[in-house]
Coordinates of C-alpha atoms in Angstrom, one line a residue:
Chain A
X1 CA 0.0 0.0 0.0
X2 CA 1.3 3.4 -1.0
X3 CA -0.1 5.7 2.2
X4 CA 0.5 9.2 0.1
X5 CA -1.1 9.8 -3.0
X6 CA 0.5 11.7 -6.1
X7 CA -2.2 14.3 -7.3
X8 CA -2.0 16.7 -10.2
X9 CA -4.0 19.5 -9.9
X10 CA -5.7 21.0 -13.4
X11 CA -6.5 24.8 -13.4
X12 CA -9.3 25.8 -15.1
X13 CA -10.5 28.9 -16.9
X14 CA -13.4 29.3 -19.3
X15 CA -13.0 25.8 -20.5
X16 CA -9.5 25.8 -20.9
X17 CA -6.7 24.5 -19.0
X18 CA -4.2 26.8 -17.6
X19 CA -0.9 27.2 -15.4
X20 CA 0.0 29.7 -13.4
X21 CA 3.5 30.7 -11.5
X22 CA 2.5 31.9 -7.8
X23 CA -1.3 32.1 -8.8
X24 CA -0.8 34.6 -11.6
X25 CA 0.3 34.5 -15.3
X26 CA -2.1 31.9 -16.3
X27 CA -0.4 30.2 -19.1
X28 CA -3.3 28.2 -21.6
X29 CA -2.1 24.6 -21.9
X30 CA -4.7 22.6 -24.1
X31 CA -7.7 21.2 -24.0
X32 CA -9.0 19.7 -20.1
X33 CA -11.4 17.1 -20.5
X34 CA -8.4 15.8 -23.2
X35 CA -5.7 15.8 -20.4
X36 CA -8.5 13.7 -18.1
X37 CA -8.5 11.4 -20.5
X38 CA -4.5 11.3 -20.5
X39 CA -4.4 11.4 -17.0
X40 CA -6.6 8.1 -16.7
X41 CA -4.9 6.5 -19.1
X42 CA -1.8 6.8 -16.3
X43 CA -3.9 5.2 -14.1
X44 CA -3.2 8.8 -11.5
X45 CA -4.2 8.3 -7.6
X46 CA -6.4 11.4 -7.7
X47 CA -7.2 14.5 -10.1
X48 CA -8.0 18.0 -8.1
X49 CA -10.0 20.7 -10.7
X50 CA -9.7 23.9 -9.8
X51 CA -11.8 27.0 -11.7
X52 CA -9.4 29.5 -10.9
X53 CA -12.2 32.1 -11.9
X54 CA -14.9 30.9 -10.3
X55 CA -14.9 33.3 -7.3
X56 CA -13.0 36.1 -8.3
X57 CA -15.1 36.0 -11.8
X58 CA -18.4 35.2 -9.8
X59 CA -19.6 33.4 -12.4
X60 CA -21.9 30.4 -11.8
X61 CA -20.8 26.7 -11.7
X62 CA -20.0 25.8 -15.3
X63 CA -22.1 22.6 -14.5
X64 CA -22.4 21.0 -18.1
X65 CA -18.6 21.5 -18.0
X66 CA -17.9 19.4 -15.0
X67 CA -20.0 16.9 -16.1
X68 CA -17.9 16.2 -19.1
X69 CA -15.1 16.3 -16.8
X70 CA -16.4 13.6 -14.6
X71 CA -17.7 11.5 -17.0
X72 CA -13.8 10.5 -18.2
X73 CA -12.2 10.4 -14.7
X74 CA -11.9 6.8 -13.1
X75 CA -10.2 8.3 -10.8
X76 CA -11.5 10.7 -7.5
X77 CA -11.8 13.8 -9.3
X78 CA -12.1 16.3 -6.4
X79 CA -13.6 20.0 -7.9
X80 CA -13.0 23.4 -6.4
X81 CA -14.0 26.9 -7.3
X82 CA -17.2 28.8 -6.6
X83 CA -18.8 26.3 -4.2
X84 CA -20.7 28.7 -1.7
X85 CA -23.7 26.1 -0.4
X86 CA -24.6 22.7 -0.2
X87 CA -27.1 22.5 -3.0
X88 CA -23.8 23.2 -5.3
X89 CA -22.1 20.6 -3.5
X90 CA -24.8 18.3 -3.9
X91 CA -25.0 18.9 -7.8
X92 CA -21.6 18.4 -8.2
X93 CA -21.2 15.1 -6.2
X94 CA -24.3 13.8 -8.2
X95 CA -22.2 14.5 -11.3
X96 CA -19.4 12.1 -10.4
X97 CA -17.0 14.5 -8.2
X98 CA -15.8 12.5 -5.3
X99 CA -15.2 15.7 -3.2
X100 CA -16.2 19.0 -2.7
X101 CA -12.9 21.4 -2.5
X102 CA -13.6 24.8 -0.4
X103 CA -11.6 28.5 -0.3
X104 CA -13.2 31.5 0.0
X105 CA -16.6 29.9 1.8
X106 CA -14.3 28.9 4.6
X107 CA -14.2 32.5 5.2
X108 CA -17.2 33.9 3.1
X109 CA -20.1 31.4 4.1
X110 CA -18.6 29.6 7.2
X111 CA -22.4 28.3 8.1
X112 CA -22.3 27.0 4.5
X113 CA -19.1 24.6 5.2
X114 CA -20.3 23.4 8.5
X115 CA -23.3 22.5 6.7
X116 CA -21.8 20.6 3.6
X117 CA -19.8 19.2 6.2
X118 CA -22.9 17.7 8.2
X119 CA -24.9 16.9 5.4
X120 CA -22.3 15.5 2.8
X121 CA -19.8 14.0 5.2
X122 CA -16.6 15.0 6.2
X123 CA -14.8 13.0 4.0
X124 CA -16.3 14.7 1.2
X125 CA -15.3 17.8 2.0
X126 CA -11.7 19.6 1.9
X127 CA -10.7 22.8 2.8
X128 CA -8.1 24.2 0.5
X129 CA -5.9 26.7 2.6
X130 CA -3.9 29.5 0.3
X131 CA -0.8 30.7 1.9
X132 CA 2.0 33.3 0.8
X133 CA 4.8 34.7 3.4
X134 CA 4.6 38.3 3.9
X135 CA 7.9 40.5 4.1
X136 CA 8.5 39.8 6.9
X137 CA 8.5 36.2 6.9
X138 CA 5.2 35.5 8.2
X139 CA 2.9 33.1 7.0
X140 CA -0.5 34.4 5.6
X141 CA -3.7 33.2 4.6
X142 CA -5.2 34.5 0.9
X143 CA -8.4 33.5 -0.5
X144 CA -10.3 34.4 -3.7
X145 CA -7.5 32.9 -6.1
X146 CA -4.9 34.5 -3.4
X147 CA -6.8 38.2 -3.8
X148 CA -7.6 38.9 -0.2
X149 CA -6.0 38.1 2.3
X150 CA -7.8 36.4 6.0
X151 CA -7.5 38.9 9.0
X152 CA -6.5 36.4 11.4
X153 CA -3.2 34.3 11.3
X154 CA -2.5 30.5 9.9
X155 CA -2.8 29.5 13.1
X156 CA -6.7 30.8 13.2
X157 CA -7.7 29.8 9.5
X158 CA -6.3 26.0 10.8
X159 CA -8.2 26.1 14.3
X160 CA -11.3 27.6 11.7
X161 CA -11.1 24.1 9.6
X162 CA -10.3 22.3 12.1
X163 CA -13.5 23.3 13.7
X164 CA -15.7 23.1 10.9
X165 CA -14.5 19.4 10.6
X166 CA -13.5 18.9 7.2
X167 CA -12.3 15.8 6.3
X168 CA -9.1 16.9 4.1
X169 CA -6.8 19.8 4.3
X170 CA -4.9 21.4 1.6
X171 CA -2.2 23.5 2.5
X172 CA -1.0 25.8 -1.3
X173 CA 2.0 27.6 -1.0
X174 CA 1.7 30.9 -3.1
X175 CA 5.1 31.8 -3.7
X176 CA 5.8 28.5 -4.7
X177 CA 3.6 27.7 -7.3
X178 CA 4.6 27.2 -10.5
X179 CA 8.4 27.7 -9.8
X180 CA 9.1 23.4 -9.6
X181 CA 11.8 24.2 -7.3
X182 CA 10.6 22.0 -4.1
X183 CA 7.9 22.0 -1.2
X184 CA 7.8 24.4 1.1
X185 CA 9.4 22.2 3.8
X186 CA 9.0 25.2 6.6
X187 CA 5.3 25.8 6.1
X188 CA 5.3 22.0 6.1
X189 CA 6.7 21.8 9.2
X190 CA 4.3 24.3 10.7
X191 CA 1.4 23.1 9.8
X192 CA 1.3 19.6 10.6
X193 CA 0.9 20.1 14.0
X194 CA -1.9 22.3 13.6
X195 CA -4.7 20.1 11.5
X196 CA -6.4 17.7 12.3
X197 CA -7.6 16.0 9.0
X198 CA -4.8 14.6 6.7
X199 CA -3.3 16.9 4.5
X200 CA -2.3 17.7 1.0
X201 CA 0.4 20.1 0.4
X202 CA 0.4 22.1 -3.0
X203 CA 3.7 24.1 -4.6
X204 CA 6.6 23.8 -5.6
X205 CA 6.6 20.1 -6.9
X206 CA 8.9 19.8 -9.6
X207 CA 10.7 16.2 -9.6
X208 CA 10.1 13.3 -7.7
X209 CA 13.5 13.8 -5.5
X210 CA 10.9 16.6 -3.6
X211 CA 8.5 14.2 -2.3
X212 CA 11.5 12.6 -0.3
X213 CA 12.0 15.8 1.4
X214 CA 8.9 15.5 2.8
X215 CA 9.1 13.2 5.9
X216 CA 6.3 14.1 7.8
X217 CA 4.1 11.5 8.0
X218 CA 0.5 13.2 8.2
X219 CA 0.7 14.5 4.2
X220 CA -1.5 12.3 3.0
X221 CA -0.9 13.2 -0.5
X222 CA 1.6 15.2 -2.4
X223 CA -0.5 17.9 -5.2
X224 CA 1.3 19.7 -8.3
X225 CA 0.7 21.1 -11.3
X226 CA 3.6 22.3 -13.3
X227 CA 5.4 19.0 -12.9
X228 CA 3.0 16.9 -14.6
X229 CA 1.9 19.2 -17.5
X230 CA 5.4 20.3 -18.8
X231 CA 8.5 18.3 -19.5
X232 CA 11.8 19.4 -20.2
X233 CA 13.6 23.0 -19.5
X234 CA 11.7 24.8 -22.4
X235 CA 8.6 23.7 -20.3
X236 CA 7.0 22.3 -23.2
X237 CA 3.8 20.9 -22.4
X238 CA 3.5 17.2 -22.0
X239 CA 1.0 15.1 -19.7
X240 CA 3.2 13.2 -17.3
X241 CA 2.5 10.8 -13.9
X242 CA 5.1 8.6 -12.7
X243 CA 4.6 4.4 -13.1
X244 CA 3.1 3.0 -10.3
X245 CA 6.2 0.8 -9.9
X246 CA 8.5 4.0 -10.3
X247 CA 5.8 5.7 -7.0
X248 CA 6.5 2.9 -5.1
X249 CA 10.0 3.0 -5.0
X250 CA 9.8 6.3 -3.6
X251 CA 6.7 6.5 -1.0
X252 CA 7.1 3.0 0.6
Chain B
X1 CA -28.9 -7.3 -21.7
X2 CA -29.9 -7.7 -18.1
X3 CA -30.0 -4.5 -16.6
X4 CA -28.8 -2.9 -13.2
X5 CA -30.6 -0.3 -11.2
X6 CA -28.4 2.1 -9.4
X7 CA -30.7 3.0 -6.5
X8 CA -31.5 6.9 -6.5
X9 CA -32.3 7.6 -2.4
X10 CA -30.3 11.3 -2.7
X11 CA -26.9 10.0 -1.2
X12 CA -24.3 8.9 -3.3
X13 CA -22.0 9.1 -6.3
X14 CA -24.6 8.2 -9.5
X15 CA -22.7 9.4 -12.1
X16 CA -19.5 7.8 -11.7
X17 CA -21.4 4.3 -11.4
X18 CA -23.6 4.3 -14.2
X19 CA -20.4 6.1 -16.4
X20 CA -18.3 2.8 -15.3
X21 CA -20.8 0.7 -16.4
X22 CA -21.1 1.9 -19.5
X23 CA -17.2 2.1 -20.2
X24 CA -17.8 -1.9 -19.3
X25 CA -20.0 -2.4 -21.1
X26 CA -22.6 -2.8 -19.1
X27 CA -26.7 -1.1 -19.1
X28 CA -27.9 0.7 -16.2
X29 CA -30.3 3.4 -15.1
X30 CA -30.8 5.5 -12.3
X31 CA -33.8 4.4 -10.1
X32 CA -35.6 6.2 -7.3
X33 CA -39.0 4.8 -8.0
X34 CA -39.6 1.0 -5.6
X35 CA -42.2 0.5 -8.1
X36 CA -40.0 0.4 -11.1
X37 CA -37.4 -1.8 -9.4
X38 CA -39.0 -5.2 -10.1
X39 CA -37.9 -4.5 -14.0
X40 CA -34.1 -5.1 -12.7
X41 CA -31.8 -7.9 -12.7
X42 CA -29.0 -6.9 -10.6
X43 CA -29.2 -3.4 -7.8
X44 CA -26.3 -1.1 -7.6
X45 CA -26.3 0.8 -3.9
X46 CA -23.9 3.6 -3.5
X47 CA -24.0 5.8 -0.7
X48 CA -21.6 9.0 0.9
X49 CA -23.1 10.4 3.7
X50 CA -24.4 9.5 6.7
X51 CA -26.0 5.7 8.0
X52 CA -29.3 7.1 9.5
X53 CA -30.0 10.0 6.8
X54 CA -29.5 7.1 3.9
X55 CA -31.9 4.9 5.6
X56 CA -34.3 7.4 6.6
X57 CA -34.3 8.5 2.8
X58 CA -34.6 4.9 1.4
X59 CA -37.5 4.6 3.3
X60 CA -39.0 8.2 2.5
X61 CA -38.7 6.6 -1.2
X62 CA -40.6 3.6 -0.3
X63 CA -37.3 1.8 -1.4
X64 CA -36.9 -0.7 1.8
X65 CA -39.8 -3.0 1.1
X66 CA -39.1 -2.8 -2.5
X67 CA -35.4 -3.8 -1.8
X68 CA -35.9 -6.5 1.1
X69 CA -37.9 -8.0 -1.5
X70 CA -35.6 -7.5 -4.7
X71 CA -32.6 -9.3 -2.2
X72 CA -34.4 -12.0 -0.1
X73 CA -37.3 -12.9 -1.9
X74 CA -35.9 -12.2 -5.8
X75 CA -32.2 -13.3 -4.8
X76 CA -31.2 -11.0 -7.2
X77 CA -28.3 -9.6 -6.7
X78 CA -27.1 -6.6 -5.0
X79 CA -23.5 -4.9 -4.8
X80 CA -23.3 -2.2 -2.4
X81 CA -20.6 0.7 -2.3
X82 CA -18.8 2.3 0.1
X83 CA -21.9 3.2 3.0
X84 CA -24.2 1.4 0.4
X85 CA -22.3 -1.4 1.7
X86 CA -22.4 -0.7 5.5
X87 CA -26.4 -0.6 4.7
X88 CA -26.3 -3.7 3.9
X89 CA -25.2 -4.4 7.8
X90 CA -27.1 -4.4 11.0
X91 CA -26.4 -1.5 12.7
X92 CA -23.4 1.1 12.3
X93 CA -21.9 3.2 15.6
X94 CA -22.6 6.2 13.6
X95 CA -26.4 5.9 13.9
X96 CA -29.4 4.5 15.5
X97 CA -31.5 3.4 13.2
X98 CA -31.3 -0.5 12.4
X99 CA -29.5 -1.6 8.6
X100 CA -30.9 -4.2 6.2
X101 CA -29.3 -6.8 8.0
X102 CA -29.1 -9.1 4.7
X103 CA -24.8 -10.0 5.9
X104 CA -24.7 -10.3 9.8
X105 CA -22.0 -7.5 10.3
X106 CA -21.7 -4.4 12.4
X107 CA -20.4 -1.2 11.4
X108 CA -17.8 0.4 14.0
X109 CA -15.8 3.6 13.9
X110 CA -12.0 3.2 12.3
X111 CA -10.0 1.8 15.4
X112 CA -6.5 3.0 14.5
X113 CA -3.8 1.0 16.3
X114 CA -1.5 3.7 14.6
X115 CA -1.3 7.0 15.6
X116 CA 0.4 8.1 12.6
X117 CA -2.5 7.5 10.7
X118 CA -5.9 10.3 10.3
X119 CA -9.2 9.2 9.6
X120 CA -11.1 9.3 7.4
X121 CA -8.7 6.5 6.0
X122 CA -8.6 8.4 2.3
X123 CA -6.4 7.2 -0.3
X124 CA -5.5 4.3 -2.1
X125 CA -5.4 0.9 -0.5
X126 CA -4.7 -2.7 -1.0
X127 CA -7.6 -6.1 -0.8
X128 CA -6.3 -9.2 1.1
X129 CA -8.1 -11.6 -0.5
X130 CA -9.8 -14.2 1.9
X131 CA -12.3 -16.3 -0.3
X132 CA -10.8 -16.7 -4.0
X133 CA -14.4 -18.1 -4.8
X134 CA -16.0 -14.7 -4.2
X135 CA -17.2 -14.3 -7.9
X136 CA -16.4 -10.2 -8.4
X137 CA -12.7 -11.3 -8.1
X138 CA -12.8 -13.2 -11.1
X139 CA -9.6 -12.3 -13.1
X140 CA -8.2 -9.7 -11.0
X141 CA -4.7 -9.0 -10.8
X142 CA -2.6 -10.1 -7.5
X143 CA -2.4 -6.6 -5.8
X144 CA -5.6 -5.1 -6.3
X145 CA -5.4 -1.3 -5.5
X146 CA -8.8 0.7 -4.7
X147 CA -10.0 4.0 -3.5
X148 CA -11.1 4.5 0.2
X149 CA -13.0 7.3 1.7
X150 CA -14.5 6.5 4.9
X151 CA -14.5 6.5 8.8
X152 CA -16.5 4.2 9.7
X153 CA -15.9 0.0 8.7
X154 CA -17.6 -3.7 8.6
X155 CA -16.8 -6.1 10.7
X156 CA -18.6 -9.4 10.2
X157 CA -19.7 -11.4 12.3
X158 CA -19.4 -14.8 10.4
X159 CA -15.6 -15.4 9.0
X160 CA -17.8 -17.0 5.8
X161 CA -18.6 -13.4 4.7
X162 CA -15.3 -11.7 4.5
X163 CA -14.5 -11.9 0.8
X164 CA -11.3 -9.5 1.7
X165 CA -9.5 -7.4 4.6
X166 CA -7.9 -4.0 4.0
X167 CA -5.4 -2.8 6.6
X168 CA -5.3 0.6 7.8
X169 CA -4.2 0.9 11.7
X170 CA -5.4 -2.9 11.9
X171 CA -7.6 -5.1 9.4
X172 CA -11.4 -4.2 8.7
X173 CA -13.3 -6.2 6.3
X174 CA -13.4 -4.6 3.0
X175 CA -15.1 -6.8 0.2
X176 CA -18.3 -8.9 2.2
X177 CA -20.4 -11.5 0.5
X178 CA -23.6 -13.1 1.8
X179 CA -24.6 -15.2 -1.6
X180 CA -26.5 -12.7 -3.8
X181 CA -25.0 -9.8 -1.6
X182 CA -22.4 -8.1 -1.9
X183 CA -20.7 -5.0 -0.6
X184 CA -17.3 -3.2 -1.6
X185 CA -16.1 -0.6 1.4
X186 CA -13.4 1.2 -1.5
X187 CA -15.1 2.6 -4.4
X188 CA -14.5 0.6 -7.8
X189 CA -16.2 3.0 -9.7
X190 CA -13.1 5.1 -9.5
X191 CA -9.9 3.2 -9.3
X192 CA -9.7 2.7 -12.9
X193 CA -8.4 -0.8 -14.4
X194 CA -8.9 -2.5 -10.5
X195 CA -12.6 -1.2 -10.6
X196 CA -13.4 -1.7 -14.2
X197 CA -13.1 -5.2 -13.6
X198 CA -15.1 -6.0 -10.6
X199 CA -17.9 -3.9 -12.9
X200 CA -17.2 -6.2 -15.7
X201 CA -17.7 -9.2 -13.4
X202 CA -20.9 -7.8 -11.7
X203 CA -22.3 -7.2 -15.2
X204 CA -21.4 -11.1 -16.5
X205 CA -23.4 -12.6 -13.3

C-alpha cells in the first residue's frame, strides 16, 4: 500500500486548462477534459480541478462543463471553485466529483461549510488553505484565487477548519507555485501540528526527488501542477504521472 | 442485456457508477421509484453520507420494502458501495436506526492502532483476498489497488462473509459476500483498471 497519494491538480478557466506561477500568469495549456483522458490512461491516484475564476469572476458553476469532466475520470476527481452552499455541493457530487474542495466559503459562508460538512460527510469535504509569506517572513492566509487576504493568522484559519470538521486539508504555498523548485518544507513543518484532518500540500513540486524531502508522515498526498503538465527545460507541455512501480520506489 | 438499477435515495456518487458501467460495457439506469425496481436484474447501492439520513431517505422513497424483497425474496443480486455497503449491515456506531441486516455485520468507527494515521482512512489501498471463490474477483490482478474514503468500517460477524480485509491501523473487512449480496467498502467505480473489472464481473453474473 502506498499511504500518500501523487495528485496533479488541473487549473481551469473558461473551458481551458491553464498554469500559473504563484497564482498569476495563467499560461493556456490545451484542451482539459483531453488531459483527463490522458491522466486516466496513467492510471493517477487522484485528479483536483480547480476554476481558478470561479470566485473572483463570480460566475456560476460551469455545471455541463464538469459533467464532461467527470464522465472521463476513473479516478476521485475532487472539484473546487465557486462552491458557496450545499445545493452546489450536492450537484456536483451527483455529477461524479468525489469531493467538494472549499476557499473563499471557509471565510465567506462559514455556516455554509459546517453545513456541507454535516450533510455530505466529512470526508467529502476539503478545505483548500492558500498561503503566501509576507515580508516579513510570516505566514498568511489569501483567499479568492490569493486576492484577499484572511484577518486572522495561519494558526486561526487551521483552528477555523479544524473546527468546521472537514475531512481533508490542503495547504498551497503561493510563492511556490509554478516555480518546480521543491515543497515548502517550513510551512510544512508548521502546519502539521496544527490540523487535524490529513493533509495535501500544494507548490513547488517539480521532480520526484521533492516528495522525499517531505518526511512528515500526516501529508497524505503530495499535489502539483507544473510537474506533470510540462516536460523538459523549455517547459513544453506534456502530460506526465510517474509508473506506479516507479511511485512505489519512492513512497514506501 | 440484463439490466442494473443504481438506487437513487439522494446520497451517493450516481454518475460515476452508471459512467463505469457503461465504459464496461454494461446497461444501467438511475432508479428512485420502488415501483420500477421489479424490471431489474442486478441493484447497484452507492451511498456518501451518513448511515441514519440514507436509511431514513430509502425509506421516505418507499425503497426498503421494495429492496428487502428485490434481495431476499428475488435473490437478485445486489452490490453495495462504500456506506451502500455498511447498509447492507445491521447496525453502524454512527447511527441509530437499524440496517438491512441481509450479511450479519456491524459497522464500527476506524480503530486505528497507529497514531500516525488520520481518519477518514482516504487514499489508495490494497484487498487481502480471503475467499478466492467470491465471484467479483474473477480475473483480478494479485495486488488489487482501490479508492477509500471513509471513517467508519464492517466487521462481520461470520468469517464466511469476508471476501477481503484491508489494513489501515489494523484489518477491517473490505469486500463482504452473503450469496447474492455483496458490498465493496473502497469505491470501484473510481480506481480505474482495478474497478473496471469488478464492474465487468458484476455485469457477466
Amino acid at each position: 500500500m502506498l499511504k500518500q497519494r501523487l495528485i496533479p491538480v488541473l487549473l481551469l478557466q473558461d473551458e481551458g486548462l491553464y498554469k500559473t506561477i504563484k497564482f498569476k500568469d495563467a499560461k493556456y495549456l490545451g484542451d482539459p477534459i483531453n488531459a483527463v483522458k490522458l491522466f486516466n490512461d496513467k492510471e493517477v491516484d487522484e485528479i483536483i480541478i480547480l476554476d481558478i475564476n470561479a470566485t473572483a469572476g463570480n460566475h456560476p458553476l460551469n455545471i455541463e462543463y464538469i459533467e464532461r469532466l467527470t464522465s472521463e475520470a476513473f479516478m476521485p476527481l475532487a472539484y473546487g471553485g465557486g462552491v458557496k452552499t450545499v445545493e452546489q455541493a450536492k450537484k456536483l457530487l451527483r455529477l461524479g466529483v468525489e469531493k467538494i474542495i472549499v476557499n473563499s466559503a471557509i471565510f465567506t459562508h462559514t455556516d455554509n461549510v459546517r453545513e456541507m460538512v454535516k450533510v455530505l460527510g466529512a470526508s467529502t469535504i476539503v478545505a483548500s488553505i492558500d498561503v503566501k509569506k509576507s515580508f516579513l517572513g510570516k505566514y498568511e492566509v489569501f483567499y479568492k484565487n490569493g486576492t484577499l487576504k484572511y484577518k486572522g493568522t495561519l494558526k486561526e484559519a487551521l483552528e477555523l477548519v479544524n473546527d468546521i470538521g472537514v475531512g481533508e486539508v490542503m495547504v498551497n504555498a503561493i510563492d511556490k507555485d509554478g516555480t518546480m523548485n521543491g515543497y515548502d518544507l517550513g510551512l510544512v513543518k508548521i502546519i502539521e501540528p496544527l490540523i487535524n484532518a490529513p493533509i495535501i500540500i500544494c507548490g513547488g513540486l517539480g521532480q520526484l526527488e521533492h516528495l522525499k524531502q517531505v518526511t512528515n508522515s500526516a501529508i497524505s498526498g503530495f499535489a502539483g501542477g507544473s510537474f506533470f503538465v510540462y516536460h523538459g527545460p523549455l517547459k513544453a507541455v506534456l502530460i506526465t504521472y510517474p509508473a506506479y512501480n516507479t511511485l512505489h520506489e519512492i513512497l514506501k | 442485456m440484463q439490466t442494473i438499477a443504481i438506487i437513487d435515495y439522494g446520497m451517493g456518487n450516481l454518475a460515476s457508477i452508471a459512467n463505469m458501467i457503461k465504459k464496461t460495457g454494461g446497461k444501467c439506469n438511475i432508479v428512485n421509484n420502488a415501483g420500477l425496481l421489479p424490471m431489474y436484474d442486478k441493484v447497484i447501492l452507492p451511498g456518501v453520507g451518513a448511515f441514519d439520513t440514507a436509511i431514513n431517505n430509502i425509506k421516505i422513497n418507499g425503497l426498503w420494502d421494495a429492496l428487502n424483497k428485490f434481495a431476499l425474496e428475488d435473490k437478485k443480486p445486489v452490490l453495495g458501495i462504500c456506506l451502500g455497503m455498511q447498509l447492507l449491515c445491521n447496525q453502524s456506531e454512527e447511527g441509530v436506526e437499524k440496517g438491512f441486516g441481509w450479511i450479519d455485520a456491524d459497522v464500527r468507527k476506524l480503530q486505528l492502532n497507529n497514531s500516525s494515521l488520520r481518519t477518514p482512512h482516504m487514499g489508495w489501498n490494497t484487498l487481502h483476498v480471503q475467499n478466492k471463490a467470491f465471484p467479483l474477483f474473477k480475473n483480478t490482478e494479485a495486488e488489487q489497488r482501490f479508492y477509500f474514503v471513509h471513517s467508519y468500517a464492517v466487521a462481520c460477524n461470520k468469517q464466511e462473509n469476508i471476501a477481503a480485509t484491508t489494513n489501515y491501523g489494523g484489518h477491517f473487512h473490505s469486500v463482504i459476500w452473503n450469496h447474492n449480496i455483496m458490498g465493496f467498502q473502497c469505491h470501484p467505480e473510481k480506481s480505474h483498471k482495478f474497478g473496471m473489472q469488478i464492474f465487468k464481473n458484476f455485469i457477466e453474473l
